[in-house]
Coordinates of C-alpha atoms and ligand atoms in Angstrom, one line a residue:
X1 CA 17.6 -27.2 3.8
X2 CA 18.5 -30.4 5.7
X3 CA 19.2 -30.4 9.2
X4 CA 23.1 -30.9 8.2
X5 CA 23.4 -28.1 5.9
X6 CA 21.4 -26.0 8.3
X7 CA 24.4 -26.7 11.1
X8 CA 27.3 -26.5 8.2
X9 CA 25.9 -22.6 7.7
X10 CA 25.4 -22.0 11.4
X11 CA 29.1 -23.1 12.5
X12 CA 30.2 -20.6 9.6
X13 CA 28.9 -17.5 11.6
X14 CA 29.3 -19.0 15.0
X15 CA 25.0 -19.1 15.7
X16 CA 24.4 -22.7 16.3
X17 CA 22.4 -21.4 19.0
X18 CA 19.7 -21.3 16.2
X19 CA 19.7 -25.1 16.5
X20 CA 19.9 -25.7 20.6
X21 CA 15.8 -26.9 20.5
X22 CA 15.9 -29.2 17.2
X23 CA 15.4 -32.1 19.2
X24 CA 12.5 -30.7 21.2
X25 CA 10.4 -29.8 18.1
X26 CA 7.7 -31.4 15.9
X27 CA 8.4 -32.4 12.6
X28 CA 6.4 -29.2 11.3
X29 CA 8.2 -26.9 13.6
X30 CA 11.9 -28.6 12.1
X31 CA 11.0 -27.5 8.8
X32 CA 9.5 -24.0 9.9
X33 CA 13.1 -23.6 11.7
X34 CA 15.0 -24.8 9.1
X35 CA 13.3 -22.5 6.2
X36 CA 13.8 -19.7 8.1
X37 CA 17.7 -20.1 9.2
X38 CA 18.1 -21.2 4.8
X39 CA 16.8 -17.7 4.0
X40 CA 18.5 -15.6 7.1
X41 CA 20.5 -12.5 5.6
X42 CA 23.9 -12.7 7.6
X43 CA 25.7 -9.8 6.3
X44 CA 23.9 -7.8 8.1
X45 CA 25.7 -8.8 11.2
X46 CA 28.9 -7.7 9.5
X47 CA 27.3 -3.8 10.7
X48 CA 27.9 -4.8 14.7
X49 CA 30.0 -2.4 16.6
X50 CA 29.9 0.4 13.5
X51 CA 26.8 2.2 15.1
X52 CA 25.4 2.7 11.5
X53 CA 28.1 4.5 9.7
X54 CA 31.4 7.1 9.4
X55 CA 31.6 10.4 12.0
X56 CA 29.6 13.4 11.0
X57 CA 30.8 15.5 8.0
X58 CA 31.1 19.4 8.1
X59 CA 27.4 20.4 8.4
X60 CA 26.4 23.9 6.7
X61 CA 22.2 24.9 6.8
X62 CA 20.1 23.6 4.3
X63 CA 18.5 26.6 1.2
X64 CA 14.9 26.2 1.9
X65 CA 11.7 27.4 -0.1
X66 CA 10.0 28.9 2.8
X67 CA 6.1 28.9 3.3
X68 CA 6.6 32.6 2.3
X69 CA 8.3 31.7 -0.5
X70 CA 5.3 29.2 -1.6
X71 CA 2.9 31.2 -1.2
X72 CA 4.0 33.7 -3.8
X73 CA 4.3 31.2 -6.7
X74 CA 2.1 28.6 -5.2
X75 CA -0.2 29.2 -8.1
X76 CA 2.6 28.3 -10.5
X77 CA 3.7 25.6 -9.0
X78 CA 0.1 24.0 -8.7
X79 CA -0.3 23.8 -12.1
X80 CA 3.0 22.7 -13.2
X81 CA 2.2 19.6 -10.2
X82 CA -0.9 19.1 -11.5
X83 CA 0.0 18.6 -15.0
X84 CA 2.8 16.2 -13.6
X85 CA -0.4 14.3 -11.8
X86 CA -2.7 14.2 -15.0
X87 CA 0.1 12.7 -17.2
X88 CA 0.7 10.1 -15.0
X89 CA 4.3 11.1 -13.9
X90 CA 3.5 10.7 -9.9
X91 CA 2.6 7.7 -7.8
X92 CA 2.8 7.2 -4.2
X93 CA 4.9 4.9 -1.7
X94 CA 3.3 4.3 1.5
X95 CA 6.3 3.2 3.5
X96 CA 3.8 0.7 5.8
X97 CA 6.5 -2.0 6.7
X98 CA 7.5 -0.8 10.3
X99 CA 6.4 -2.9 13.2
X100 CA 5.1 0.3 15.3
X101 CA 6.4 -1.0 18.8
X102 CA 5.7 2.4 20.8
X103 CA 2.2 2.0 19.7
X104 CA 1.9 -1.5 21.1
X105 CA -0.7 -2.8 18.8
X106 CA -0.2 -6.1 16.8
X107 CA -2.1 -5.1 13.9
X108 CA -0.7 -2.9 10.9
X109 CA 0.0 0.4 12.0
X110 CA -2.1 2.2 9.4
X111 CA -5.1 0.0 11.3
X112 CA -4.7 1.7 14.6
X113 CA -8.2 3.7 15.2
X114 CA -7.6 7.3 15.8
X115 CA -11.2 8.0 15.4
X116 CA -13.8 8.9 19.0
X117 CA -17.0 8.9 18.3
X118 CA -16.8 6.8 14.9
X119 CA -14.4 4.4 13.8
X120 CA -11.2 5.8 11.6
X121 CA -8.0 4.5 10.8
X122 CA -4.8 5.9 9.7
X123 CA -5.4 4.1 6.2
X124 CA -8.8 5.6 5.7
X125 CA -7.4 9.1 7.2
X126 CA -4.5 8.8 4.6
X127 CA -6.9 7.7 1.6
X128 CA -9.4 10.6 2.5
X129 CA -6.4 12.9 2.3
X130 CA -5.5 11.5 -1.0
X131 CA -8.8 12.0 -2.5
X132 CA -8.4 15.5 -2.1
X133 CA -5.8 15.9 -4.6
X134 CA -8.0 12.9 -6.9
X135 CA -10.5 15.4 -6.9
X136 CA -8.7 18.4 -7.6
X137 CA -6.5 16.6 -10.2
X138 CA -10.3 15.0 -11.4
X139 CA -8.1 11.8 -11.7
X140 CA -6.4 8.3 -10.1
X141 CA -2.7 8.2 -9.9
X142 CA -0.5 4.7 -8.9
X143 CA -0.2 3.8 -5.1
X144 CA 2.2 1.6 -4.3
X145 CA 1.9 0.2 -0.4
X146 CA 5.5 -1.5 0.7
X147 CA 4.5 -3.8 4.0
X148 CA 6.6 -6.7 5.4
X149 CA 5.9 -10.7 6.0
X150 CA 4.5 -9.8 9.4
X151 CA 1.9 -7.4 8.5
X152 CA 1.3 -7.8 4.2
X153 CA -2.2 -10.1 4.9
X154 CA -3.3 -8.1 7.4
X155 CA -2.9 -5.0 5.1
X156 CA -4.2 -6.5 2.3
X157 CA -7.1 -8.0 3.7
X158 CA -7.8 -4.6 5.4
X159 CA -7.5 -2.9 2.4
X160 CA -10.0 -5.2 0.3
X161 CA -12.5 -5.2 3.2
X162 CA -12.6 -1.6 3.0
X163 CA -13.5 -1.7 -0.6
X164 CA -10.0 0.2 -1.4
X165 CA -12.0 3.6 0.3
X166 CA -13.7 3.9 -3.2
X167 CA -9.5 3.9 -4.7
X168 CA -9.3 1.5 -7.8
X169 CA -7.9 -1.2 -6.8
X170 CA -6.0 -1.7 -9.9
X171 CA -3.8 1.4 -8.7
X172 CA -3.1 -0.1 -5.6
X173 CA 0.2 -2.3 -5.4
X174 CA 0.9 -4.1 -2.8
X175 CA 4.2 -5.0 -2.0
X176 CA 7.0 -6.8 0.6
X177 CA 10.3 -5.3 2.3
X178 CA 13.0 -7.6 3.7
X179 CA 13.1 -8.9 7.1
X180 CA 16.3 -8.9 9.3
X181 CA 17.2 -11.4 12.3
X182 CA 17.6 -9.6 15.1
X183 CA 20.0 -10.2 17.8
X184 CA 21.3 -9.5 20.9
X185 CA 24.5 -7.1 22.2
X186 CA 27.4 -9.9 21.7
X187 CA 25.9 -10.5 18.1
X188 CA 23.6 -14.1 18.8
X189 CA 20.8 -14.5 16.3
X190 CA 18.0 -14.7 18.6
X191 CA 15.0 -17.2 18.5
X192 CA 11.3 -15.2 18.4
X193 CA 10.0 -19.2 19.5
X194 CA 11.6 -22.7 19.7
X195 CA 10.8 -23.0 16.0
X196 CA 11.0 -19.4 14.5
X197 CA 13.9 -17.1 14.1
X198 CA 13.5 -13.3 15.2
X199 CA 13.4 -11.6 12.0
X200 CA 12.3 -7.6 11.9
X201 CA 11.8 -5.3 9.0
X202 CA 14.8 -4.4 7.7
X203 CA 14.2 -0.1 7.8
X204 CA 12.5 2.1 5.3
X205 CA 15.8 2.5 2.9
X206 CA 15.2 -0.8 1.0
X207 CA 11.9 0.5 -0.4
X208 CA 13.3 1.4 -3.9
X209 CA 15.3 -1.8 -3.7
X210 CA 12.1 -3.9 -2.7
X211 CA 9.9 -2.1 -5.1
X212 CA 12.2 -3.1 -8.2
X213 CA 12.9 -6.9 -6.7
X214 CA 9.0 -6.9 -6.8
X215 CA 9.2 -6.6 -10.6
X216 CA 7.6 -3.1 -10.1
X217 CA 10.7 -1.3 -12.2
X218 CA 9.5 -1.8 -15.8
X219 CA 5.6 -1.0 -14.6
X220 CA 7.1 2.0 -13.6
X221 CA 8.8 3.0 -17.1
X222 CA 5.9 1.6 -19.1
X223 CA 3.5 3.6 -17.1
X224 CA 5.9 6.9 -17.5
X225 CA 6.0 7.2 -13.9
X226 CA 8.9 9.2 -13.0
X227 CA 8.8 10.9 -9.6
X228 CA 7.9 8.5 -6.5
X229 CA 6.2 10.2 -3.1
X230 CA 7.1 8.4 -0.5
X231 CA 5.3 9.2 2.8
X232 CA 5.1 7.1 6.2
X233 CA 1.9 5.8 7.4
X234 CA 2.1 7.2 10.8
X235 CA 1.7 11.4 9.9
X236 CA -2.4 11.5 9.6
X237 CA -2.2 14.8 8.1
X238 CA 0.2 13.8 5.6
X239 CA -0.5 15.9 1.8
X240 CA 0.0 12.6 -0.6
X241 CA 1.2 13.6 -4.2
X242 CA 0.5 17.5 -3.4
X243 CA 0.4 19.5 -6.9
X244 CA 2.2 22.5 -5.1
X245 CA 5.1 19.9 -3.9
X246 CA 5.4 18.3 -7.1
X247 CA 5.5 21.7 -8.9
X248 CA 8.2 23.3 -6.8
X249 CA 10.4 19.9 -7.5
X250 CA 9.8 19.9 -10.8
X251 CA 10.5 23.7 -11.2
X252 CA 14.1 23.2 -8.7
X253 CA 15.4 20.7 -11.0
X254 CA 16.3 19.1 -7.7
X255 CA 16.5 15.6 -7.8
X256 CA 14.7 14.6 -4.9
X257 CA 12.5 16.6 -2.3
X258 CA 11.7 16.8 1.2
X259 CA 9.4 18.5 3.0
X260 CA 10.1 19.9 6.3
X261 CA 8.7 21.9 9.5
X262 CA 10.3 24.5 11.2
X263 CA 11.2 22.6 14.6
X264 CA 9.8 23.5 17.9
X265 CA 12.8 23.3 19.8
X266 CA 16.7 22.1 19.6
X267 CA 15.5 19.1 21.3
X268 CA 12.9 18.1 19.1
X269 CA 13.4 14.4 18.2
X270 CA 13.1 14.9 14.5
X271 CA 15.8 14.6 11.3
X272 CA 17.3 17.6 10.3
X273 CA 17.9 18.7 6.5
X274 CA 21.2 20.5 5.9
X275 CA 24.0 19.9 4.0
X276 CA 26.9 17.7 5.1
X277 CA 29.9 18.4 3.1
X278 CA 28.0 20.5 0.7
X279 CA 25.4 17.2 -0.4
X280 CA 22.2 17.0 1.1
X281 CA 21.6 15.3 4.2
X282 CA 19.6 14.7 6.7
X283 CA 21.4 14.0 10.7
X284 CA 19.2 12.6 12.9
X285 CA 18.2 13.9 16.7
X286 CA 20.4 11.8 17.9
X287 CA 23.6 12.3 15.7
X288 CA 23.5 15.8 15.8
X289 CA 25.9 17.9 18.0
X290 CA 24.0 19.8 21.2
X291 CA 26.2 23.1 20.4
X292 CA 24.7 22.6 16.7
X293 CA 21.1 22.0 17.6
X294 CA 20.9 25.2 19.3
X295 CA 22.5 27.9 16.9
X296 CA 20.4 30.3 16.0
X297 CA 20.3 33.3 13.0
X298 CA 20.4 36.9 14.1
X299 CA 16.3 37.1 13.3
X300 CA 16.5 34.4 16.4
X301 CA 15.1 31.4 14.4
X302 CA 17.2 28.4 14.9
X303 CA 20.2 27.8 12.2
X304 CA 19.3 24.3 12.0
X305 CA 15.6 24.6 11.8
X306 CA 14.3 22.3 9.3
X307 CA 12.7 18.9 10.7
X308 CA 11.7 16.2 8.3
X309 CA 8.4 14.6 8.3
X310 CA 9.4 11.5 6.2
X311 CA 7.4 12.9 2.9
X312 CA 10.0 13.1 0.2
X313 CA 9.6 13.0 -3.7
X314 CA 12.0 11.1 -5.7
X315 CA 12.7 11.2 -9.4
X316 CA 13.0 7.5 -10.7
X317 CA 16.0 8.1 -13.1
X318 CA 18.0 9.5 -10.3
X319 CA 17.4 6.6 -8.0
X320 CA 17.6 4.1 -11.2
X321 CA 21.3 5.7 -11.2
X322 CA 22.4 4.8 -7.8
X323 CA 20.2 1.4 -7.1
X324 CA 22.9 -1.0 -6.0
X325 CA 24.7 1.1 -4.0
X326 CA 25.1 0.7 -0.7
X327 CA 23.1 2.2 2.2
X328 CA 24.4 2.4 5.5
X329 CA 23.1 0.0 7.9
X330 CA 21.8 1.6 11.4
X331 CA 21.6 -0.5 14.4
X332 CA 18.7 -0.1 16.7
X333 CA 18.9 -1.0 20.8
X334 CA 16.0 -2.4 21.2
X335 CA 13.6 -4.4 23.6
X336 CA 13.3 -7.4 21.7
X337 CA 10.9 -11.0 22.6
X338 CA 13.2 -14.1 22.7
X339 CA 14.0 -17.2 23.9
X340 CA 16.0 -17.3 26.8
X341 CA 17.0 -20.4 28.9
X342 CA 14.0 -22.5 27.2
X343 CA 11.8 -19.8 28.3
X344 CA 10.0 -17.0 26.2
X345 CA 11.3 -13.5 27.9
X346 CA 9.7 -10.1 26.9
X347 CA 12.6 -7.2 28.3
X348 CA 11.5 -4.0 29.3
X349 CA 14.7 -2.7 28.5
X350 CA 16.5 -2.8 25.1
X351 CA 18.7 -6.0 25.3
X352 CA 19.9 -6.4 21.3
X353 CA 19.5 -5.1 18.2
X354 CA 17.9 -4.5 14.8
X355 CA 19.5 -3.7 11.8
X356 CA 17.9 -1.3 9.3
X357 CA 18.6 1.2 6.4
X358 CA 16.9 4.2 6.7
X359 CA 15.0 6.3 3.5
X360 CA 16.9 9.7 4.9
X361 CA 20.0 8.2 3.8
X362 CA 18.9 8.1 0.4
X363 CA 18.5 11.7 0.1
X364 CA 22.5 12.0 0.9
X365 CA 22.7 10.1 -2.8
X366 CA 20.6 11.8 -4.7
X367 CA 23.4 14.3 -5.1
X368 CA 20.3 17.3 -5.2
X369 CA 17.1 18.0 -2.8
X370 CA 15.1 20.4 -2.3
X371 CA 13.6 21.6 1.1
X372 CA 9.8 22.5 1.1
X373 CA 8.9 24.1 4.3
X374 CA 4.9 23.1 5.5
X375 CA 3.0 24.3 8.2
X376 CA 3.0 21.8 10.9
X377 CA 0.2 22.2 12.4
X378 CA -1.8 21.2 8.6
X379 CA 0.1 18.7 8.0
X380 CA 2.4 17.3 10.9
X381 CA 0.4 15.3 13.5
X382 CA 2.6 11.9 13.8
X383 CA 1.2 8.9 15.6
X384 CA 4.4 7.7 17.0
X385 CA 3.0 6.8 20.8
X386 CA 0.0 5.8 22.5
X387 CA 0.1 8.9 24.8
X388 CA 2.2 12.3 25.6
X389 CA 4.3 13.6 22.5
X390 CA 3.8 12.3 18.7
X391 CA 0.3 10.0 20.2
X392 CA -2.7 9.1 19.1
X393 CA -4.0 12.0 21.6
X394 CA -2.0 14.7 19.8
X395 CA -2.9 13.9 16.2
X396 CA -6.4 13.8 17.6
X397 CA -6.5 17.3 18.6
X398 CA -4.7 18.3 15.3
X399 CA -7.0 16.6 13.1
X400 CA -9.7 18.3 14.5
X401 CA -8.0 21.7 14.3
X402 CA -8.0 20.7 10.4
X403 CA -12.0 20.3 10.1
X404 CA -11.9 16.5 10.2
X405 CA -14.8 15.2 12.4
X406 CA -13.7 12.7 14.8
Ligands
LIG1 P1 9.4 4.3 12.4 O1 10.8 4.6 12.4 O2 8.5 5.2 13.3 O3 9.2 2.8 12.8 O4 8.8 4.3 11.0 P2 8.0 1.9 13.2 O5 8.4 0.5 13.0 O6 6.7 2.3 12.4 O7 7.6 2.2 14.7 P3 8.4 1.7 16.0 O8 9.8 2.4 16.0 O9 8.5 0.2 16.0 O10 7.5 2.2 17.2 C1 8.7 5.4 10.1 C2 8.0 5.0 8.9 O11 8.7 4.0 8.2 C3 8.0 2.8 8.0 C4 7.0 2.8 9.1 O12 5.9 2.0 8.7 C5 6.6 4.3 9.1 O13 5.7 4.6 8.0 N1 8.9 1.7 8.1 C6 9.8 1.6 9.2 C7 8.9 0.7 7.1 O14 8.1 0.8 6.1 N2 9.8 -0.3 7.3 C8 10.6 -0.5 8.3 O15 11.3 -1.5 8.4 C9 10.6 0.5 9.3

């Protein structure tokens, strides 16, 4: 893109602020600038001043398969999962393409070290999980690992290093999500340098999309893959491709799943599965009503009780169905880097915003879902923060409660 065509674009959206330090740059950092701004995704802007979508529908409690419930067919639906697993109808989705701010570490987030006395990361936490089903299942099953252009050779390279864990490297995909500019509260692209526009991943909900732009859709049907785990990389007790899950899906004729924890407390700051307007859906903390939050059944257990922990299983036809349609796009107040007045500024309060689509929204789509109550404390110890609630210090001491030697 010329430096003409470049400004032609930029008038169209009103951001020719993209352009203000052209003159100052090398001839390298031109063409950096000028690649980026020809690839920029402007529609996203279109989402400013919607706060991510329509008013709340009427919400009713979500059925749930409780641990009880589990327990008495958990036998059943362990076999059923783990013929699913041995026929090569599962594979994994490590959603690893988030930038994990609250952390405040520059590398991957699955790279963070959670061990003490010997070094562990998240990845190598997650793959030892995994190996538990490998070895009950006595075989390998597809994991694809979506990242984004700010962290994929980091990931990669980390991977490889590692040797896969002992994984075969042939059933480990690599692949990229979209980035999104950011920008501030009256809706100006900002600049991350001189030269570079600030681009952030664009949310978990483009991971179907991304995997398929990746080519990965065909692989998929020629390797009879049909249900897809997704799982985030920051839960270190996450169950990856658990037989019992799979085998309860299965069994449901659901077509998706989430599993869920019984929440703590109204306030706690996770997504809640219910139904809104009879569908499946999940509200998030901060969408759903105070008065809601709080009901409570007459045994005293809250109405609203079941908290997602961003592990859901997803059957590929269904999502084949509704691919192409559109997901709501969330806008998140954030404390974004930029250039400001010539100068590189770092806020310590949110100043503009990003855009993403979020996974949870997916589940609305898939028409059916099935909730699968776990016990948190085997397998809910997120690493959201470096200290206090959902931190490295919390997942420690649940990890440990779970036998793993730290
Ligand atoms: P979070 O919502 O916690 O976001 O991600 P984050 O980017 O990791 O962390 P903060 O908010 O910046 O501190 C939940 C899961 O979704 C993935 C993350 O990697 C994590 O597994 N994710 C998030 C993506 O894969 N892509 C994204 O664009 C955002």
């Amino acid at each position: 893109m010329t430096y003409t065509q470049a400004k032609e674009l930029l008038e169209k959206y009103g951001q020719t602020q993209l352009l203000e330090y052209y003159d100052e740059l090398t001839p390298e950092e031109r063409n950096i600038l000028l690649s980026d701004i020809s690839k920029l995704d402007f529609s996203v802007l279109e989402n400013l001043g919607t706060h991510g979508g329509k008013p709340l529908g009427k919400l009713s409690p979500a059925d749930a398969l409780s641990v009880e419930d589990i327990a008495k067919r958990r036998k059943e639906y362990e076999e059923e999962g783990l013929k699913a697993i041995r026929e090569g109808k599962v594979a994994a989705v490590l959603l690893a393409g988030g930038q994990g701010t609250r952390l405040g570490s520059s590398l991957p987030k699955g790279m963070y070290n959670i061990g003490v006395t010997r070094p562990l990361t998240i990845f190598e936490q997650q793959m030892n999980n995994i190996f538990d089903v490998v070895k009950q299942a006595g075989c390998m099953f597809h994991i694809f690992i979506m990242t984004s252009a700010i962290n994929d050779r980091a990931t990669r390279e980390y991977f490889k290093e590692c040797n896969y864990f002992g994984y075969d490297p042939l059933k480990i995909h690599f692949y990229e999500q979209k980035l999104a500019p950011t920008c501030s509260k009256d809706g100006k692209i900002y600049l991350e340098e001189k030269h570079k526009v600030s681009l952030s991943p664009n949310g978990n909900g483009g991971w179907y999309a991304s995997l398929v732009e990746a080519g990965y859709a065909q692989f998929l049907h020629e390797n009879g893959i049909e249900w897809l785990n997704i799982y985030a990389v920051d839960n270190v007790l996450q169950r990856i491709c658990d037989p019992v899950f799979v085998g309860a899906t299965l069994k449901s004729g659901c077509a998706c799943s989430g599993k869920v924890v019984q929440k703590t407390s109204p306030e706690e700051r996770v997504g809640v599965l219910c139904k809104e307007d009879g569908l499946p859906a999940i509200v998030e903390y901060y969408e759903m009503p105070a008065d809601i939050a709080a009901l409570r059944d007459p045994d005293g257990k809250l109405t609203y009780r079941y908290g997602v922990i961003l592990n859901y299983l997803f059957s590929v036809e269904k999502l084949d169905k509704i691919y192409g349609d559109k997901l709501p796009c969330h806008l998140a107040l954030k404390a974004i880097p930029h250039i400001e007045g010539g100068v590189k500024v770092t806020p310590a309060q949110p100043c503009g915003y990003k855009f993403e689509t979020l996974a949870v929204d997916i589940v609305r789509m898939m028409g059916s879902c099935l909730a699968f109550e776990v016990e948190r404390e085997r397998e809910f110890a997120p690493v959201k923060n470096k200290t206090g609630v959902d931190s490295v210090e919390s997942a420690r001491r649940l990890l440990e409660l779970n036998g793993v030697k730290l």
